[in-house]
Amino acid sequence: MSASAERVLVLPPTRRDGEVTLSLLARSGLEGVVCTALAALGEQLAQGAGVVLLTEDALFDPALESVLAWLEQQPPWSDVPVVVLARGRQATPAMDRVLGRLRNVTLLDRPVSARSMLSAVQAALRARRRQYQIRDQLLLQERTQAELRDGDRRKDEFLATLAHELRNPLAPLRTGLAVLQAMPAPDARFAGVLAMMERQMGQIVRLIDDLLDVARISRGKIELVRQPLELHEVVDAALESCAPMVAAARHEVRLKLAPQPVWVDADRARLVQVLGNLIGNAAKYTPDGGRITVELGSRGGCAELAVADNGVGLAPEMLTRVFDMFVQVQGCVSRSQGGLGLGLSLVRRLVEMHGGTVDARSAGPGLGSTFTVALPQRAPPVAASAPHTYRVAGAPAPASVNALRVLVIDDNADAADALCLWLQSMGHAACARYSGSAGLQAARALRPDVVFCDIGLPDLDGREVAARLRRDPAQHGVTLVALTGWGNLNDRQLSSRAGFDAHLTKPVSLEEIGRVLAARP
Ligand code: ADP
C-alpha cells in the first residue's frame, strides 16, 4: 500500500490547532497532513487519504463543493471516512444535507478529548484499511478474469487452428478413397474395407467440422447467409444427410409435416446442419429399431421443427445442460457413436443466431426425448406464391459432364494428386502443379477449362494467380475455383473480387467438385 493511503488530512480552524493535532497524531504513529484551505484538501485527497478530519465551520464554506464532488466520484470500493468536530449546535436541515453528502461521516461534539478524537480517527482508519482490502480483492478478481478470458480466447484459437490443420490432410485421404472406389476391386474384401474407411472418414470430418464451427462461433466468425427458405426442403435435406445412420440402426422415420409451405429467413446450410444434428442424435441415442418422428408446423408466428425419438431419454436436470459445450450424459457415450458433446451447443448457438429458440423435453430416462426448434416465421416471398414441388429425399445421380481440361494448383501435393486422379477417373484431362508460378506457367501451356486453386500458396498467393489468369486474354472463359480452409463471408468476397467463380471450403467433397464442373456454362 502506498504511504499516502493512510494519511490523515486535517483542515484546522487555526494554524495552532493544526500543529497540536499533528503532534497528537504523530504520538500515536499516524501521519497527518495539514491543509490550509478546502482547495488544498481537495488536491491532497486525489493523492490518497486514510481519513479526513475537519471542523463544522468547513461545512458551510462554498469551497466544500469540490471536496464533496470528489467524494461522490469515488470508485465503488472506496468511501473515505470523514471525522467532523462539531460545536454541538442544534442540527439544521442544511447541515444534515451536507453531512449526508459527506457519506461516511463521524460527528464528534466539541469540546472533545484528545483520546476520543484519536480513537475516532483510528476506527475510521481501520474501516479505510478494509476498503483497501476489498479493492485488492477486486483487482485480483479482475486480473483472474482477464487471465481466464485470455485462456479462453487462446483455447478458441487453438481449436480453430487444430481443426483447420486437421482438415488439410483429410482432403487427399477423402479423394484417395473415392479414387479407390472408382477402381475395379482386386479382392472380394476390398469393398467392405473401403466402405468402413469411408464411414470413419465421414465421422472424423463431422467431428472436425463441429470443432471448427464452435471455434468460429466463439470468435464471432460465422456469418449467416440468410434468405427466404421453405422448411419442407430443409427437412428433406437433413433427412438425406442422416439417411445412412438412420438406416444402419433400422430406425423407422415418421413425418408429420404441415401441408402448407412454412417460410423463414435463414441460412439454408446452417438449418440443415441444425436439423441433421437433432435427427442424428435421435438415431444415436435410440436403441436399434427405434422410431424417430420429424414434425414441421407453425404456432404463434413461429415455425416449429421437432424431432422426437423413443430412445434413452433425458433426466430432468439434463434438459437444459445438454446444450452446454462438452456436456454428455454419463453412460450414454459408450453406446453412442462418438462425439465431443458439441453438437447441441452448436445447434443452440446457430438457432439463436437466427433469432430462434431450441428446447429439450423428455418424460425421463428410457422414455425418449423431443427437441423443438422455433424460428420466426415469414410470409412467402412474392415469387414463391406459385405451387411448388418438394425435392424427394435420395441423392440425385450426378449430372454427367463433358471431358474437360482441369488444372489443380495446391502446395499440398498429396491433395492435388489425389484430386487429379479422381478427375481423371471421371474422364477429364487433369494435371497438378504445386506452386502459383508453376500453375500460371501450366495454364499458359494447357489452356484449362477449369482451374482449382488453393489460396495459401508459398510463392504467389492463390488470389494473385486468379487475378493474373483473369487478365490473360488467352484464358478467356476459364472457370476459376478457390479451394481453401477459410470459408467466412469475407474470404468469399475476397475470392470473388480476385476473379474466382466459386469458393469451396476444404475438405471439399467430390460431390461439390462434381457440381462445380456440371454447372460450367
Ligand atoms: P454428442 O452427441 O457429441 O455427445 P451433443 O451436444 O449432440 O453431443 O449431445 C450432448 C449430449 O446430450 C449427448 O452426449 C447425449 O447424452 C444427450 N443427447 C443428445 N440428444 C439426445 C437424444 N435424442 N436422446 C437422449 N440424449 C440425447
PDB file of N, CA, C and O in Angstrom, residues 42-81:
ATOM      1  N   GLY A  42      -8.847  19.220  -1.279  1.00  0.00           N
ATOM      2  CA  GLY A  42      -9.285  18.512  -2.497  1.00  0.00           C
ATOM      3  C   GLY A  42      -8.081  17.930  -3.238  1.00  0.00           C
ATOM      4  O   GLY A  42      -8.100  16.780  -3.678  1.00  0.00           O
ATOM      5  N   GLU A  43      -6.995  18.743  -3.338  1.00  0.00           N
ATOM      6  CA  GLU A  43      -5.797  18.257  -4.062  1.00  0.00           C
ATOM      7  C   GLU A  43      -5.157  17.079  -3.339  1.00  0.00           C
ATOM      8  O   GLU A  43      -4.751  16.094  -3.962  1.00  0.00           O
ATOM      9  N   GLN A  44      -5.080  17.189  -1.996  1.00  0.00           N
ATOM     10  CA  GLN A  44      -4.455  16.116  -1.215  1.00  0.00           C
ATOM     11  C   GLN A  44      -5.270  14.816  -1.313  1.00  0.00           C
ATOM     12  O   GLN A  44      -4.713  13.725  -1.372  1.00  0.00           O
ATOM     13  N   LEU A  45      -6.608  14.961  -1.341  1.00  0.00           N
ATOM     14  CA  LEU A  45      -7.476  13.775  -1.442  1.00  0.00           C
ATOM     15  C   LEU A  45      -7.102  12.949  -2.675  1.00  0.00           C
ATOM     16  O   LEU A  45      -7.029  11.725  -2.626  1.00  0.00           O
ATOM     17  N   ALA A  46      -6.859  13.659  -3.757  1.00  0.00           N
ATOM     18  CA  ALA A  46      -6.558  12.967  -5.018  1.00  0.00           C
ATOM     19  C   ALA A  46      -5.265  12.158  -4.906  1.00  0.00           C
ATOM     20  O   ALA A  46      -5.065  11.196  -5.636  1.00  0.00           O
ATOM     21  N   GLN A  47      -4.390  12.551  -3.971  1.00  0.00           N
ATOM     22  CA  GLN A  47      -3.112  11.821  -3.846  1.00  0.00           C
ATOM     23  C   GLN A  47      -3.179  10.678  -2.845  1.00  0.00           C
ATOM     24  O   GLN A  47      -2.199   9.983  -2.619  1.00  0.00           O
ATOM     25  N   GLY A  48      -4.335  10.526  -2.214  1.00  0.00           N
ATOM     26  CA  GLY A  48      -4.503   9.392  -1.302  1.00  0.00           C
ATOM     27  C   GLY A  48      -4.761   9.857   0.114  1.00  0.00           C
ATOM     28  O   GLY A  48      -4.091  10.765   0.590  1.00  0.00           O
ATOM     29  N   ALA A  49      -5.754   9.233   0.741  1.00  0.00           N
ATOM     30  CA  ALA A  49      -6.090   9.629   2.102  1.00  0.00           C
ATOM     31  C   ALA A  49      -6.692   8.466   2.861  1.00  0.00           C
ATOM     32  O   ALA A  49      -7.417   7.657   2.286  1.00  0.00           O
ATOM     33  N   GLY A  50      -6.344   8.409   4.184  1.00  0.00           N
ATOM     34  CA  GLY A  50      -6.966   7.400   5.041  1.00  0.00           C
ATOM     35  C   GLY A  50      -8.216   7.960   5.686  1.00  0.00           C
ATOM     36  O   GLY A  50      -9.263   7.313   5.699  1.00  0.00           O
ATOM     37  N   VAL A  51      -8.097   9.199   6.203  1.00  0.00           N
ATOM     38  CA  VAL A  51      -9.216   9.835   6.910  1.00  0.00           C
ATOM     39  C   VAL A  51      -9.140  11.343   6.653  1.00  0.00           C
ATOM     40  O   VAL A  51      -8.060  11.884   6.455  1.00  0.00           O
ATOM     41  N   VAL A  52     -10.310  11.988   6.684  1.00  0.00           N
ATOM     42  CA  VAL A  52     -10.346  13.452   6.617  1.00  0.00           C
ATOM     43  C   VAL A  52     -10.867  13.949   7.968  1.00  0.00           C
ATOM     44  O   VAL A  52     -11.862  13.430   8.477  1.00  0.00           O
ATOM     45  N   LEU A  53     -10.161  14.941   8.517  1.00  0.00           N
ATOM     46  CA  LEU A  53     -10.562  15.477   9.821  1.00  0.00           C
ATOM     47  C   LEU A  53     -10.798  16.969   9.647  1.00  0.00           C
ATOM     48  O   LEU A  53      -9.885  17.709   9.287  1.00  0.00           O
ATOM     49  N   LEU A  54     -12.060  17.411   9.890  1.00  0.00           N
ATOM     50  CA  LEU A  54     -12.327  18.845   9.739  1.00  0.00           C
ATOM     51  C   LEU A  54     -13.322  19.323  10.789  1.00  0.00           C
ATOM     52  O   LEU A  54     -13.898  18.515  11.519  1.00  0.00           O
ATOM     53  N   THR A  55     -13.497  20.643  10.845  1.00  0.00           N
ATOM     54  CA  THR A  55     -14.437  21.189  11.828  1.00  0.00           C
ATOM     55  C   THR A  55     -15.713  21.621  11.119  1.00  0.00           C
ATOM     56  O   THR A  55     -15.739  21.778   9.895  1.00  0.00           O
ATOM     57  N   GLU A  56     -16.718  21.838  11.930  1.00  0.00           N
ATOM     58  CA  GLU A  56     -18.049  22.148  11.398  1.00  0.00           C
ATOM     59  C   GLU A  56     -18.046  23.395  10.506  1.00  0.00           C
ATOM     60  O   GLU A  56     -18.827  23.462   9.537  1.00  0.00           O
ATOM     61  N   ASP A  57     -17.130  24.343  10.817  1.00  0.00           N
ATOM     62  CA  ASP A  57     -17.116  25.589  10.021  1.00  0.00           C
ATOM     63  C   ASP A  57     -16.956  25.305   8.528  1.00  0.00           C
ATOM     64  O   ASP A  57     -17.555  25.967   7.684  1.00  0.00           O
ATOM     65  N   ALA A  58     -16.145  24.265   8.223  1.00  0.00           N
ATOM     66  CA  ALA A  58     -15.869  23.967   6.816  1.00  0.00           C
ATOM     67  C   ALA A  58     -17.137  23.540   6.074  1.00  0.00           C
ATOM     68  O   ALA A  58     -17.243  23.675   4.853  1.00  0.00           O
ATOM     69  N   LEU A  59     -18.129  23.031   6.846  1.00  0.00           N
ATOM     70  CA  LEU A  59     -19.339  22.522   6.186  1.00  0.00           C
ATOM     71  C   LEU A  59     -20.119  23.638   5.502  1.00  0.00           C
ATOM     72  O   LEU A  59     -20.930  23.372   4.606  1.00  0.00           O
ATOM     73  N   PHE A  60     -19.925  24.893   5.960  1.00  0.00           N
ATOM     74  CA  PHE A  60     -20.704  25.993   5.380  1.00  0.00           C
ATOM     75  C   PHE A  60     -19.886  26.830   4.403  1.00  0.00           C
ATOM     76  O   PHE A  60     -20.310  27.875   3.950  1.00  0.00           O
ATOM     77  N   ASP A  61     -18.689  26.345   4.098  1.00  0.00           N
ATOM     78  CA  ASP A  61     -17.821  27.060   3.152  1.00  0.00           C
ATOM     79  C   ASP A  61     -18.165  26.608   1.728  1.00  0.00           C
ATOM     80  O   ASP A  61     -18.182  25.397   1.449  1.00  0.00           O
ATOM     81  N   PRO A  62     -18.478  27.538   0.802  1.00  0.00           N
ATOM     82  CA  PRO A  62     -18.842  27.134  -0.575  1.00  0.00           C
ATOM     83  C   PRO A  62     -17.752  26.313  -1.250  1.00  0.00           C
ATOM     84  O   PRO A  62     -18.025  25.478  -2.117  1.00  0.00           O
ATOM     85  N   ALA A  63     -16.484  26.488  -0.810  1.00  0.00           N
ATOM     86  CA  ALA A  63     -15.384  25.735  -1.440  1.00  0.00           C
ATOM     87  C   ALA A  63     -15.464  24.247  -1.115  1.00  0.00           C
ATOM     88  O   ALA A  63     -14.756  23.427  -1.708  1.00  0.00           O
ATOM     89  N   LEU A  64     -16.355  23.858  -0.171  1.00  0.00           N
ATOM     90  CA  LEU A  64     -16.511  22.426   0.161  1.00  0.00           C
ATOM     91  C   LEU A  64     -17.018  21.634  -1.046  1.00  0.00           C
ATOM     92  O   LEU A  64     -16.817  20.429  -1.153  1.00  0.00           O
ATOM     93  N   GLU A  65     -17.686  22.356  -1.968  1.00  0.00           N
ATOM     94  CA  GLU A  65     -18.312  21.683  -3.118  1.00  0.00           C
ATOM     95  C   GLU A  65     -17.323  20.787  -3.874  1.00  0.00           C
ATOM     96  O   GLU A  65     -17.651  19.670  -4.257  1.00  0.00           O
ATOM     97  N   SER A  66     -16.067  21.284  -4.040  1.00  0.00           N
ATOM     98  CA  SER A  66     -15.099  20.478  -4.815  1.00  0.00           C
ATOM     99  C   SER A  66     -14.756  19.189  -4.056  1.00  0.00           C
ATOM    100  O   SER A  66     -14.569  18.131  -4.655  1.00  0.00           O
ATOM    101  N   VAL A  67     -14.681  19.292  -2.700  1.00  0.00           N
ATOM    102  CA  VAL A  67     -14.392  18.091  -1.899  1.00  0.00           C
ATOM    103  C   VAL A  67     -15.564  17.109  -1.998  1.00  0.00           C
ATOM    104  O   VAL A  67     -15.380  15.897  -2.190  1.00  0.00           O
ATOM    105  N   LEU A  68     -16.792  17.661  -1.902  1.00  0.00           N
ATOM    106  CA  LEU A  68     -17.995  16.793  -1.996  1.00  0.00           C
ATOM    107  C   LEU A  68     -18.022  16.088  -3.352  1.00  0.00           C
ATOM    108  O   LEU A  68     -18.297  14.886  -3.447  1.00  0.00           O
ATOM    109  N   ALA A  69     -17.700  16.852  -4.408  1.00  0.00           N
ATOM    110  CA  ALA A  69     -17.717  16.266  -5.761  1.00  0.00           C
ATOM    111  C   ALA A  69     -16.712  15.126  -5.845  1.00  0.00           C
ATOM    112  O   ALA A  69     -16.988  14.060  -6.401  1.00  0.00           O
ATOM    113  N   TRP A  70     -15.531  15.329  -5.235  1.00  0.00           N
ATOM    114  CA  TRP A  70     -14.511  14.269  -5.267  1.00  0.00           C
ATOM    115  C   TRP A  70     -15.028  13.022  -4.530  1.00  0.00           C
ATOM    116  O   TRP A  70     -14.892  11.896  -5.012  1.00  0.00           O
ATOM    117  N   LEU A  71     -15.610  13.252  -3.350  1.00  0.00           N
ATOM    118  CA  LEU A  71     -16.097  12.112  -2.554  1.00  0.00           C
ATOM    119  C   LEU A  71     -17.179  11.335  -3.309  1.00  0.00           C
ATOM    120  O   LEU A  71     -17.260  10.113  -3.234  1.00  0.00           O
ATOM    121  N   GLU A  72     -18.010  12.077  -4.051  1.00  0.00           N
ATOM    122  CA  GLU A  72     -19.113  11.413  -4.767  1.00  0.00           C
ATOM    123  C   GLU A  72     -18.614  10.619  -5.971  1.00  0.00           C
ATOM    124  O   GLU A  72     -19.312   9.760  -6.471  1.00  0.00           O
ATOM    125  N   GLN A  73     -17.408  10.944  -6.423  1.00  0.00           N
ATOM    126  CA  GLN A  73     -16.895  10.231  -7.607  1.00  0.00           C
ATOM    127  C   GLN A  73     -15.983   9.063  -7.277  1.00  0.00           C
ATOM    128  O   GLN A  73     -15.295   8.548  -8.152  1.00  0.00           O
ATOM    129  N   GLN A  74     -15.953   8.648  -6.022  1.00  0.00           N
ATOM    130  CA  GLN A  74     -15.039   7.560  -5.652  1.00  0.00           C
ATOM    131  C   GLN A  74     -15.448   6.257  -6.340  1.00  0.00           C
ATOM    132  O   GLN A  74     -16.625   6.046  -6.627  1.00  0.00           O
ATOM    133  N   PRO A  75     -14.464   5.368  -6.582  1.00  0.00           N
ATOM    134  CA  PRO A  75     -14.831   4.054  -7.131  1.00  0.00           C
ATOM    135  C   PRO A  75     -15.692   3.270  -6.132  1.00  0.00           C
ATOM    136  O   PRO A  75     -15.692   3.604  -4.939  1.00  0.00           O
ATOM    137  N   PRO A  76     -16.403   2.247  -6.584  1.00  0.00           N
ATOM    138  CA  PRO A  76     -17.365   1.570  -5.715  1.00  0.00           C
ATOM    139  C   PRO A  76     -16.771   1.046  -4.403  1.00  0.00           C
ATOM    140  O   PRO A  76     -17.458   1.015  -3.394  1.00  0.00           O
ATOM    141  N   TRP A  77     -15.507   0.647  -4.409  1.00  0.00           N
ATOM    142  CA  TRP A  77     -14.941   0.077  -3.173  1.00  0.00           C
ATOM    143  C   TRP A  77     -14.580   1.148  -2.155  1.00  0.00           C
ATOM    144  O   TRP A  77     -14.385   0.872  -0.985  1.00  0.00           O
ATOM    145  N   SER A  78     -14.498   2.412  -2.590  1.00  0.00           N
ATOM    146  CA  SER A  78     -13.912   3.462  -1.745  1.00  0.00           C
ATOM    147  C   SER A  78     -14.987   4.332  -1.093  1.00  0.00           C
ATOM    148  O   SER A  78     -15.969   4.700  -1.727  1.00  0.00           O
ATOM    149  N   ASP A  79     -14.765   4.667   0.200  1.00  0.00           N
ATOM    150  CA  ASP A  79     -15.678   5.554   0.925  1.00  0.00           C
ATOM    151  C   ASP A  79     -14.849   6.235   2.024  1.00  0.00           C
ATOM    152  O   ASP A  79     -14.855   5.804   3.173  1.00  0.00           O
ATOM    153  N   VAL A  80     -14.105   7.270   1.656  1.00  0.00           N
ATOM    154  CA  VAL A  80     -13.154   7.885   2.606  1.00  0.00           C
ATOM    155  C   VAL A  80     -13.906   8.358   3.858  1.00  0.00           C
ATOM    156  O   VAL A  80     -14.873   9.113   3.751  1.00  0.00           O
ATOM    157  N   PRO A  81     -13.471   7.890   5.040  1.00  0.00           N
ATOM    158  CA  PRO A  81     -14.154   8.334   6.265  1.00  0.00           C
ATOM    159  C   PRO A  81     -13.831   9.800   6.578  1.00  0.00           C
ATOM    160  O   PRO A  81     -12.687  10.230   6.407  1.00  0.00           O
TER     161      PRO A  81
END
